[in-house]
PDB file of C-alpha atoms in Angstrom:
ATOM      1  CA  UNK D   2     -23.324-118.548 107.985  1.00 54.00           C
ATOM      2  CA  UNK D   3     -24.086-114.829 107.804  1.00 80.00           C
ATOM      3  CA  UNK D   4     -27.006-112.571 108.577  1.00 83.00           C
ATOM      4  CA  UNK D   5     -30.057-113.264 106.421  1.00 76.00           C
ATOM      5  CA  UNK D   6     -31.808-110.573 104.377  1.00 79.00           C
ATOM      6  CA  UNK D   7     -35.397-111.673 104.883  1.00 80.00           C
ATOM      7  CA  UNK D   8     -36.596-109.544 101.965  1.00 78.00           C
ATOM      8  CA  UNK D   9     -34.530-111.707  99.622  1.00 78.00           C
ATOM      9  CA  UNK D  10     -34.767-115.017 101.494  1.00 71.00           C
ATOM     10  CA  UNK D  11     -38.442-115.685 102.119  1.00 68.00           C
ATOM     11  CA  UNK D  12     -38.155-119.417 102.815  1.00 67.00           C
ATOM     12  CA  UNK D  13     -39.600-119.953 106.300  1.00 62.00           C
ATOM     13  CA  UNK D  14     -37.156-122.790 106.951  1.00 67.00           C
ATOM     14  CA  UNK D  15     -33.999-120.805 106.160  1.00 71.00           C
ATOM     15  CA  UNK D  16     -31.484-120.646 109.018  1.00 74.00           C
ATOM     16  CA  UNK D  17     -31.848-117.200 110.610  1.00 80.00           C
ATOM     17  CA  UNK D  18     -29.956-117.946 113.823  1.00 89.00           C
ATOM     18  CA  UNK D  19     -26.590-116.275 113.125  1.00 90.00           C
ATOM     19  CA  UNK D  20     -27.097-113.456 115.637  1.00 94.00           C
ATOM     20  CA  UNK D  21     -28.660-115.718 118.251  1.00 96.00           C
ATOM     21  CA  UNK D  22     -25.725-118.110 118.063  1.00 96.00           C
ATOM     22  CA  UNK D  23     -23.367-115.197 118.678  1.00 97.00           C
ATOM     23  CA  UNK D  24     -25.342-114.212 121.783  1.00 98.00           C
ATOM     24  CA  UNK D  25     -25.332-117.756 123.146  1.00 98.00           C
ATOM     25  CA  UNK D  26     -21.609-118.130 122.510  1.00 98.00           C
ATOM     26  CA  UNK D  27     -20.916-114.800 124.220  1.00 98.00           C
ATOM     27  CA  UNK D  28     -22.818-115.847 127.346  1.00 98.00           C
ATOM     28  CA  UNK D  29     -21.139-119.254 127.344  1.00 98.00           C
ATOM     29  CA  UNK D  30     -17.710-117.600 127.262  1.00 98.00           C
ATOM     30  CA  UNK D  31     -18.704-115.244 130.093  1.00 97.00           C
ATOM     31  CA  UNK D  32     -19.817-117.547 132.921  1.00 94.00           C
ATOM     32  CA  UNK D  33     -22.730-119.197 131.078  1.00 96.00           C
ATOM     33  CA  UNK D  34     -26.090-119.877 132.726  1.00 97.00           C
ATOM     34  CA  UNK D  35     -27.741-122.803 134.493  1.00 97.00           C
ATOM     35  CA  UNK D  36     -31.424-121.804 134.717  1.00 97.00           C
ATOM     36  CA  UNK D  37     -33.007-120.317 131.595  1.00 98.00           C
ATOM     37  CA  UNK D  38     -36.466-118.871 130.928  1.00 98.00           C
ATOM     38  CA  UNK D  39     -37.594-118.905 127.282  1.00 98.00           C
ATOM     39  CA  UNK D  40     -40.425-116.387 126.801  1.00 97.00           C
ATOM     40  CA  UNK D  41     -42.540-116.482 123.597  1.00 96.00           C
ATOM     41  CA  UNK D  42     -40.892-119.784 122.647  1.00 96.00           C
ATOM     42  CA  UNK D  43     -43.069-120.541 119.611  1.00 94.00           C
ATOM     43  CA  UNK D  44     -42.754-124.121 118.407  1.00 95.00           C
ATOM     44  CA  UNK D  45     -39.166-124.328 119.620  1.00 93.00           C
ATOM     45  CA  UNK D  46     -37.622-124.716 116.181  1.00 90.00           C
ATOM     46  CA  UNK D  47     -36.397-121.168 115.740  1.00 86.00           C
ATOM     47  CA  UNK D  48     -34.169-120.319 118.702  1.00 91.00           C
ATOM     48  CA  UNK D  49     -35.188-122.403 121.723  1.00 95.00           C
ATOM     49  CA  UNK D  50     -32.873-125.300 120.945  1.00 94.00           C
ATOM     50  CA  UNK D  51     -29.873-122.952 121.092  1.00 96.00           C
ATOM     51  CA  UNK D  52     -30.546-122.171 124.743  1.00 97.00           C
ATOM     52  CA  UNK D  53     -29.322-125.642 125.668  1.00 97.00           C
ATOM     53  CA  UNK D  54     -25.858-124.642 124.417  1.00 97.00           C
ATOM     54  CA  UNK D  55     -25.378-121.723 126.802  1.00 97.00           C
ATOM     55  CA  UNK D  56     -23.143-123.766 129.126  1.00 96.00           C
ATOM     56  CA  UNK D  57     -20.969-126.851 128.930  1.00 95.00           C
ATOM     57  CA  UNK D  58     -23.296-128.458 131.459  1.00 95.00           C
ATOM     58  CA  UNK D  59     -26.868-128.896 130.233  1.00 94.00           C
ATOM     59  CA  UNK D  60     -28.946-126.034 131.691  1.00 96.00           C
ATOM     60  CA  UNK D  61     -32.488-126.220 133.000  1.00 96.00           C
ATOM     61  CA  UNK D  62     -34.710-124.439 130.454  1.00 97.00           C
ATOM     62  CA  UNK D  63     -38.344-123.427 130.963  1.00 97.00           C
ATOM     63  CA  UNK D  64     -40.315-122.687 127.782  1.00 97.00           C
ATOM     64  CA  UNK D  65     -43.504-120.559 127.622  1.00 97.00           C
ATOM     65  CA  UNK D  66     -45.902-120.479 124.666  1.00 97.00           C
ATOM     66  CA  UNK D  67     -49.531-119.363 124.357  1.00 96.00           C
ATOM     67  CA  UNK D  68     -50.537-120.799 120.978  1.00 96.00           C
ATOM     68  CA  UNK D  69     -51.797-124.384 121.393  1.00 97.00           C
ATOM     69  CA  UNK D  70     -50.545-125.660 118.046  1.00 97.00           C
ATOM     70  CA  UNK D  71     -47.082-124.189 118.539  1.00 96.00           C
ATOM     71  CA  UNK D  72     -47.029-125.471 122.099  1.00 96.00           C
ATOM     72  CA  UNK D  73     -47.778-128.994 120.910  1.00 96.00           C
ATOM     73  CA  UNK D  74     -44.627-128.959 118.767  1.00 96.00           C
ATOM     74  CA  UNK D  75     -42.637-127.234 121.513  1.00 97.00           C
ATOM     75  CA  UNK D  76     -43.622-129.839 124.079  1.00 96.00           C
ATOM     76  CA  UNK D  77     -42.845-132.666 121.676  1.00 95.00           C
ATOM     77  CA  UNK D  78     -39.334-131.261 121.254  1.00 94.00           C
ATOM     78  CA  UNK D  79     -38.454-130.391 124.839  1.00 95.00           C
ATOM     79  CA  UNK D  80     -41.146-131.368 127.319  1.00 88.00           C
ATOM     80  CA  UNK D  81     -41.928-135.039 126.833  1.00 80.00           C
ATOM     81  CA  UNK D  82     -39.575-136.232 129.579  1.00 77.00           C
ATOM     82  CA  UNK D  83     -39.540-133.176 131.807  1.00 81.00           C
ATOM     83  CA  UNK D  84     -42.058-130.637 133.083  1.00 88.00           C
ATOM     84  CA  UNK D  85     -40.386-127.749 131.261  1.00 95.00           C
ATOM     85  CA  UNK D  86     -42.971-126.482 128.730  1.00 97.00           C
ATOM     86  CA  UNK D  87     -46.047-124.467 129.642  1.00 97.00           C
ATOM     87  CA  UNK D  88     -49.019-123.619 127.428  1.00 97.00           C
ATOM     88  CA  UNK D  89     -49.834-120.285 129.017  1.00 97.00           C
ATOM     89  CA  UNK D  90     -50.024-116.539 128.837  1.00 96.00           C
ATOM     90  CA  UNK D  91     -46.387-115.605 129.428  1.00 96.00           C
ATOM     91  CA  UNK D  92     -47.252-112.444 131.344  1.00 95.00           C
ATOM     92  CA  UNK D  93     -49.602-114.238 133.738  1.00 97.00           C
ATOM     93  CA  UNK D  94     -47.205-117.135 134.250  1.00 97.00           C
ATOM     94  CA  UNK D  95     -44.368-114.753 135.129  1.00 97.00           C
ATOM     95  CA  UNK D  96     -46.550-112.798 137.548  1.00 97.00           C
ATOM     96  CA  UNK D  97     -47.490-115.973 139.419  1.00 97.00           C
ATOM     97  CA  UNK D  98     -44.230-117.907 139.490  1.00 97.00           C
ATOM     98  CA  UNK D  99     -41.730-118.013 142.333  1.00 96.00           C
ATOM     99  CA  UNK D 100     -38.996-119.497 140.127  1.00 96.00           C
ATOM    100  CA  UNK D 101     -35.833-117.550 139.442  1.00 97.00           C
ATOM    101  CA  UNK D 102     -33.352-117.624 136.576  1.00 98.00           C
ATOM    102  CA  UNK D 103     -29.882-116.478 135.595  1.00 98.00           C
ATOM    103  CA  UNK D 104     -30.764-116.124 131.900  1.00 98.00           C
ATOM    104  CA  UNK D 105     -34.041-114.702 130.587  1.00 98.00           C
ATOM    105  CA  UNK D 106     -34.450-115.010 126.822  1.00 98.00           C
ATOM    106  CA  UNK D 107     -37.342-112.928 125.493  1.00 97.00           C
ATOM    107  CA  UNK D 108     -37.749-113.698 121.803  1.00 94.00           C
ATOM    108  CA  UNK D 109     -40.346-110.987 121.458  1.00 93.00           C
ATOM    109  CA  UNK D 110     -42.098-110.447 118.199  1.00 85.00           C
ATOM    110  CA  UNK D 111     -43.309-107.141 116.898  1.00 82.00           C
ATOM    111  CA  UNK D 112     -46.648-105.431 117.341  1.00 81.00           C
ATOM    112  CA  UNK D 113     -48.455-106.741 120.410  1.00 76.00           C
ATOM    113  CA  UNK D 114     -45.561-108.846 121.724  1.00 83.00           C
ATOM    114  CA  UNK D 115     -42.799-106.297 122.231  1.00 92.00           C
ATOM    115  CA  UNK D 116     -40.477-106.596 125.225  1.00 96.00           C
ATOM    116  CA  UNK D 117     -41.777-103.380 126.770  1.00 96.00           C
ATOM    117  CA  UNK D 118     -44.366-105.101 128.979  1.00 94.00           C
ATOM    118  CA  UNK D 119     -41.918-107.811 130.059  1.00 96.00           C
ATOM    119  CA  UNK D 120     -39.467-105.370 131.657  1.00 97.00           C
ATOM    120  CA  UNK D 121     -41.693-104.533 134.672  1.00 97.00           C
ATOM    121  CA  UNK D 122     -41.890-108.277 135.428  1.00 97.00           C
ATOM    122  CA  UNK D 123     -38.197-109.150 135.197  1.00 96.00           C
ATOM    123  CA  UNK D 124     -36.761-108.199 138.599  1.00 96.00           C
ATOM    124  CA  UNK D 125     -38.450-110.962 140.677  1.00 97.00           C
ATOM    125  CA  UNK D 126     -37.276-113.520 138.111  1.00 97.00           C
ATOM    126  CA  UNK D 127     -33.584-112.754 138.528  1.00 95.00           C
ATOM    127  CA  UNK D 128     -31.385-114.928 140.697  1.00 85.00           C
ATOM    128  CA  UNK D 129     -28.044-113.247 141.404  1.00 86.00           C
ATOM    129  CA  UNK D 130     -26.043-111.945 138.429  1.00 95.00           C
ATOM    130  CA  UNK D 131     -28.083-112.704 135.339  1.00 98.00           C
ATOM    131  CA  UNK D 132     -28.475-112.212 131.609  1.00 98.00           C
ATOM    132  CA  UNK D 133     -31.503-110.645 129.927  1.00 98.00           C
ATOM    133  CA  UNK D 134     -31.804-110.854 126.141  1.00 98.00           C
ATOM    134  CA  UNK D 135     -34.558-109.421 123.958  1.00 98.00           C
ATOM    135  CA  UNK D 136     -35.094-108.132 120.422  1.00 97.00           C
ATOM    136  CA  UNK D 137     -34.881-104.480 119.388  1.00 97.00           C
ATOM    137  CA  UNK D 138     -36.395-103.444 116.057  1.00 95.00           C
ATOM    138  CA  UNK D 139     -34.695-100.237 114.932  1.00 96.00           C
ATOM    139  CA  UNK D 140     -36.281 -99.984 111.500  1.00 93.00           C
ATOM    140  CA  UNK D 141     -39.765-101.537 111.287  1.00 89.00           C
ATOM    141  CA  UNK D 142     -40.741-102.227 107.707  1.00 80.00           C
ATOM    142  CA  UNK D 143     -44.202-101.316 106.484  1.00 78.00           C
ATOM    143  CA  UNK D 144     -44.326 -97.870 108.163  1.00 76.00           C
ATOM    144  CA  UNK D 145     -46.871 -99.150 110.706  1.00 81.00           C
ATOM    145  CA  UNK D 146     -49.574 -99.089 108.046  1.00 76.00           C
ATOM    146  CA  UNK D 147     -51.352-102.085 109.575  1.00 81.00           C
ATOM    147  CA  UNK D 148     -50.620-101.383 113.236  1.00 85.00           C
ATOM    148  CA  UNK D 149     -50.759 -97.777 114.403  1.00 88.00           C
ATOM    149  CA  UNK D 150     -51.073 -98.936 118.013  1.00 91.00           C
ATOM    150  CA  UNK D 151     -47.604-100.478 117.789  1.00 91.00           C
ATOM    151  CA  UNK D 152     -46.262 -97.155 116.518  1.00 92.00           C
ATOM    152  CA  UNK D 153     -47.768 -95.344 119.493  1.00 93.00           C
ATOM    153  CA  UNK D 154     -46.495 -97.974 121.927  1.00 94.00           C
ATOM    154  CA  UNK D 155     -42.949 -97.618 120.588  1.00 95.00           C
ATOM    155  CA  UNK D 156     -43.061 -93.822 120.718  1.00 95.00           C
ATOM    156  CA  UNK D 157     -44.237 -93.890 124.326  1.00 95.00           C
ATOM    157  CA  UNK D 158     -41.619 -96.418 125.438  1.00 96.00           C
ATOM    158  CA  UNK D 159     -38.632 -94.860 123.698  1.00 96.00           C
ATOM    159  CA  UNK D 160     -39.692 -91.247 124.213  1.00 95.00           C
ATOM    160  CA  UNK D 161     -39.306 -90.531 120.502  1.00 93.00           C
ATOM    161  CA  UNK D 162     -42.121 -89.405 118.215  1.00 93.00           C
ATOM    162  CA  UNK D 163     -40.811 -91.077 115.057  1.00 93.00           C
ATOM    163  CA  UNK D 164     -39.432 -94.619 115.524  1.00 94.00           C
ATOM    164  CA  UNK D 165     -39.426 -95.730 111.877  1.00 93.00           C
ATOM    165  CA  UNK D 166     -35.640 -95.419 111.518  1.00 94.00           C
ATOM    166  CA  UNK D 167     -33.692 -95.199 114.768  1.00 96.00           C
ATOM    167  CA  UNK D 168     -30.098 -95.281 115.890  1.00 97.00           C
ATOM    168  CA  UNK D 169     -29.617 -98.648 117.617  1.00 98.00           C
ATOM    169  CA  UNK D 170     -27.693 -97.187 120.557  1.00 98.00           C
ATOM    170  CA  UNK D 171     -30.431 -94.614 121.173  1.00 97.00           C
ATOM    171  CA  UNK D 172     -32.956 -97.416 121.683  1.00 98.00           C
ATOM    172  CA  UNK D 173     -30.523 -99.371 123.843  1.00 98.00           C
ATOM    173  CA  UNK D 174     -29.977 -96.299 126.035  1.00 98.00           C
ATOM    174  CA  UNK D 175     -33.738 -95.717 126.313  1.00 98.00           C
ATOM    175  CA  UNK D 176     -34.197 -99.349 127.341  1.00 98.00           C
ATOM    176  CA  UNK D 177     -31.491 -99.014 130.007  1.00 98.00           C
ATOM    177  CA  UNK D 178     -33.450 -96.147 131.562  1.00 98.00           C
ATOM    178  CA  UNK D 179     -36.623 -98.257 131.625  1.00 97.00           C
ATOM    179  CA  UNK D 180     -34.777-101.202 133.208  1.00 98.00           C
ATOM    180  CA  UNK D 181     -33.431 -99.002 135.980  1.00 97.00           C
ATOM    181  CA  UNK D 182     -36.862 -97.466 136.510  1.00 97.00           C
ATOM    182  CA  UNK D 183     -38.101-100.949 137.382  1.00 97.00           C
ATOM    183  CA  UNK D 184     -35.244-101.723 139.742  1.00 96.00           C
ATOM    184  CA  UNK D 185     -33.082-103.670 137.302  1.00 96.00           C
ATOM    185  CA  UNK D 186     -29.467-102.484 137.357  1.00 94.00           C
ATOM    186  CA  UNK D 187     -27.540-103.338 134.189  1.00 97.00           C
ATOM    187  CA  UNK D 188     -23.804-103.780 134.493  1.00 97.00           C
ATOM    188  CA  UNK D 189     -23.718-103.210 130.740  1.00 98.00           C
ATOM    189  CA  UNK D 190     -25.716-103.743 127.572  1.00 98.00           C
ATOM    190  CA  UNK D 191     -24.646-104.517 124.031  1.00 98.00           C
ATOM    191  CA  UNK D 192     -26.216-105.200 120.651  1.00 98.00           C
ATOM    192  CA  UNK D 193     -25.852-108.189 118.353  1.00 98.00           C
ATOM    193  CA  UNK D 194     -27.163-107.799 114.763  1.00 96.00           C
ATOM    194  CA  UNK D 195     -29.842-110.402 114.088  1.00 94.00           C
ATOM    195  CA  UNK D 196     -31.569-109.816 110.740  1.00 91.00           C
ATOM    196  CA  UNK D 197     -31.401-107.660 107.618  1.00 91.00           C
ATOM    197  CA  UNK D 198     -34.271-106.283 105.541  1.00 87.00           C
ATOM    198  CA  UNK D 199     -33.518-104.784 102.123  1.00 88.00           C
ATOM    199  CA  UNK D 200     -29.848-104.340 102.956  1.00 89.00           C
ATOM    200  CA  UNK D 201     -30.301-102.726 106.370  1.00 91.00           C
ATOM    201  CA  UNK D 202     -29.932-104.301 109.801  1.00 94.00           C
ATOM    202  CA  UNK D 203     -33.393-103.770 111.216  1.00 94.00           C
ATOM    203  CA  UNK D 204     -33.377-106.275 114.090  1.00 95.00           C
ATOM    204  CA  UNK D 205     -30.882-106.708 116.923  1.00 97.00           C
ATOM    205  CA  UNK D 206     -30.577-108.837 120.007  1.00 98.00           C
ATOM    206  CA  UNK D 207     -30.039-106.637 123.046  1.00 98.00           C
ATOM    207  CA  UNK D 208     -27.994-108.396 125.722  1.00 98.00           C
ATOM    208  CA  UNK D 209     -27.906-107.102 129.287  1.00 98.00           C
ATOM    209  CA  UNK D 210     -25.657-108.252 132.085  1.00 98.00           C
ATOM    210  CA  UNK D 211     -27.697-107.639 135.228  1.00 97.00           C
ATOM    211  CA  UNK D 212     -26.014-107.098 138.587  1.00 89.00           C
TER     212      UNK D 212
END
């Protein structure tokens, strides 16, 4: 299986997990994880199931989803026999929990659900050395025509006026600065290509090893 060009493959059910599988395999080969937080889990069909493969021993995974319909499917998949799925505002849940994790998977969307507002909440969630994974969009398609607020939010976070076509490492470096600003010390960060749009890799997973 290879990366999917979503401009050419518009079937919602097509397997788009190539990059995510590489991330999970990388973590598994580098100490794995036992307690996982799945932020913006959706209905669980896209990436959540892969989180259970992050170690040879079945990890404890907590799933968060706001949308009631998506949560219903998520809970049917993973929460029927365990109290592991929460129908909630992810930001509020994180602010109020005392639980800690060694792998935080933030499958952030675009627009209003970027990872920018998750970063200030991450430090209290971390238990010892940990992994933090999120999405980085380096080449948003559509030129922000329907969401100028997203454009402004990106420019403010990355410190770059034009974020329509960015160098991936520039955005990773900018994110590292933001992590450290909020007391999160990365041992290292690296990028895993996730999706292609019209022949260009526009979406990456950013993986951070946190001290």
